[in-house]
Amino acid sequence: MYGDEATIRRILTEMGDTWAVVGLSSNQHRAAYGVARVLQRFGKRIVPVHPKAETVHGEQGYASLADIPFDVDVVDVFVNSALAGAVADEAAARGAQAVWFQLGVVDVAAYERTRAAGLEMVMDRCPAIEIPRLTV
């Protein structure tokens, strides 16, 4: 319901290739680390967003979305559901085209606000699972 195939395809193939990955750090045991690597393999530029502002997969990190000095197309959210809505609001405020809440990240009110703001959105799905299916 919060990630129909047409929306998933648009975000992954038409929305642009700069993805801010909120919650991405250099911790190789976190899901964000592996998902960001898959996104890179499929031609996406990943931008780590984490309070530590670490460089991950060769890309400079930033402490917040507001700190990124260039346009971001998609904001991929790896924070818990209680914090995700604020990230979606920030993504809309900074002009992102889409927001993607990862598996297990669910905030229906944030989904509705984000869609009402004119952004595409997927919730409780993983782009690393979805993108390989689009290229088969």
XYZ file of C-alpha atoms in Angstrom:
136
model
C 0.000 0.000 0.000
C 2.853 2.411 0.747
C 5.016 1.360 -2.147
C 3.224 0.412 -5.329
C 5.347 -0.869 -8.192
C 4.897 2.253 -10.335
C 6.109 4.542 -7.547
C 9.059 2.276 -6.778
C 10.040 2.263 -10.459
C 9.734 6.076 -10.736
C 11.890 6.679 -7.677
C 14.556 4.186 -8.709
C 14.706 5.069 -12.408
C 13.377 8.596 -12.932
C 13.894 10.673 -9.791
C 17.618 11.321 -10.111
C 20.715 9.621 -8.833
C 21.704 11.517 -5.664
C 20.471 9.653 -2.606
C 20.964 11.004 0.924
C 21.072 7.971 3.214
C 20.012 9.137 6.669
C 21.504 6.916 9.351
C 24.435 5.723 7.210
C 27.672 5.358 9.135
C 30.854 3.350 8.675
C 29.400 0.513 10.790
C 29.534 -2.404 8.366
C 27.088 -4.404 10.488
C 24.212 -1.960 9.930
C 21.749 -2.467 7.080
C 22.329 1.066 5.778
C 25.956 0.217 4.990
C 25.061 -2.672 2.668
C 22.084 -0.931 1.077
C 24.213 2.116 0.257
C 26.755 -0.148 -1.436
C 24.008 -1.728 -3.577
C 22.706 1.712 -4.548
C 26.229 2.667 -5.644
C 26.537 -0.488 -7.737
C 23.388 0.581 -9.559
C 24.771 4.030 -10.330
C 23.392 6.072 -7.444
C 25.514 8.662 -5.675
C 25.051 8.082 -1.971
C 25.424 10.860 0.582
C 25.915 9.635 4.156
C 23.855 11.580 6.713
C 24.745 10.806 10.306
C 25.635 12.917 13.357
C 29.251 11.700 13.054
C 29.426 12.962 9.423
C 31.685 10.064 8.453
C 32.952 9.363 4.954
C 31.373 6.077 3.838
C 31.977 4.176 0.582
C 34.205 7.070 -0.539
C 31.478 9.705 -0.109
C 31.731 12.650 2.281
C 29.242 12.458 5.122
C 27.148 15.263 6.574
C 25.673 15.661 10.053
C 22.207 16.540 8.716
C 20.255 16.961 5.498
C 20.504 20.727 5.957
C 24.316 20.498 5.848
C 24.441 18.979 2.349
C 25.599 21.784 0.014
C 24.022 20.377 -3.170
C 20.651 19.069 -4.340
C 19.452 15.681 -3.182
C 16.951 13.724 -5.267
C 15.895 10.980 -2.850
C 16.148 10.751 0.939
C 16.510 7.144 2.133
C 15.623 6.905 5.832
C 17.308 4.400 8.178
C 16.176 5.856 11.500
C 13.488 4.444 13.755
C 9.868 5.208 13.014
C 9.575 7.729 15.862
C 12.238 9.925 14.226
C 11.422 9.276 10.578
C 8.617 11.821 10.228
C 10.912 14.716 11.062
C 13.377 13.487 8.427
C 10.599 13.306 5.825
C 9.559 16.863 6.679
C 13.151 18.047 6.321
C 13.443 16.258 2.964
C 10.348 18.050 1.684
C 11.604 21.404 2.999
C 14.926 21.047 1.207
C 13.354 20.142 -2.123
C 13.936 16.405 -2.456
C 11.796 14.655 -5.046
C 11.177 11.498 -3.032
C 11.463 9.914 0.400
C 12.071 6.217 1.003
C 11.447 4.699 4.456
C 13.347 1.449 4.866
C 11.969 -1.912 5.970
C 10.418 -1.547 9.407
C 10.230 2.248 9.220
C 6.553 3.203 9.255
C 4.884 6.561 9.937
C 1.539 6.878 8.196
C 1.117 10.565 9.094
C 4.550 11.343 7.629
C 3.639 9.409 4.487
C 0.472 11.469 4.078
C 2.288 14.801 4.735
C 5.058 13.909 2.305
C 2.653 12.911 -0.469
C 0.553 16.047 0.179
C 3.742 18.105 -0.260
C 4.079 16.623 -3.759
C 6.893 14.150 -3.133
C 6.913 10.500 -4.134
C 7.224 8.151 -1.171
C 7.752 4.496 -0.390
C 7.516 3.107 3.119
C 8.580 -0.192 4.698
C 10.465 -1.372 1.590
C 14.153 -1.676 0.683
C 15.642 -0.221 -2.511
C 18.431 -2.808 -2.441
C 15.761 -5.487 -2.834
C 13.739 -3.556 -5.406
C 16.404 -2.147 -7.761
C 17.846 -5.470 -8.979
C 14.335 -6.564 -9.976
C 14.028 -3.524 -12.262
C 17.107 -4.430 -14.265
C 16.227 -8.069 -14.925
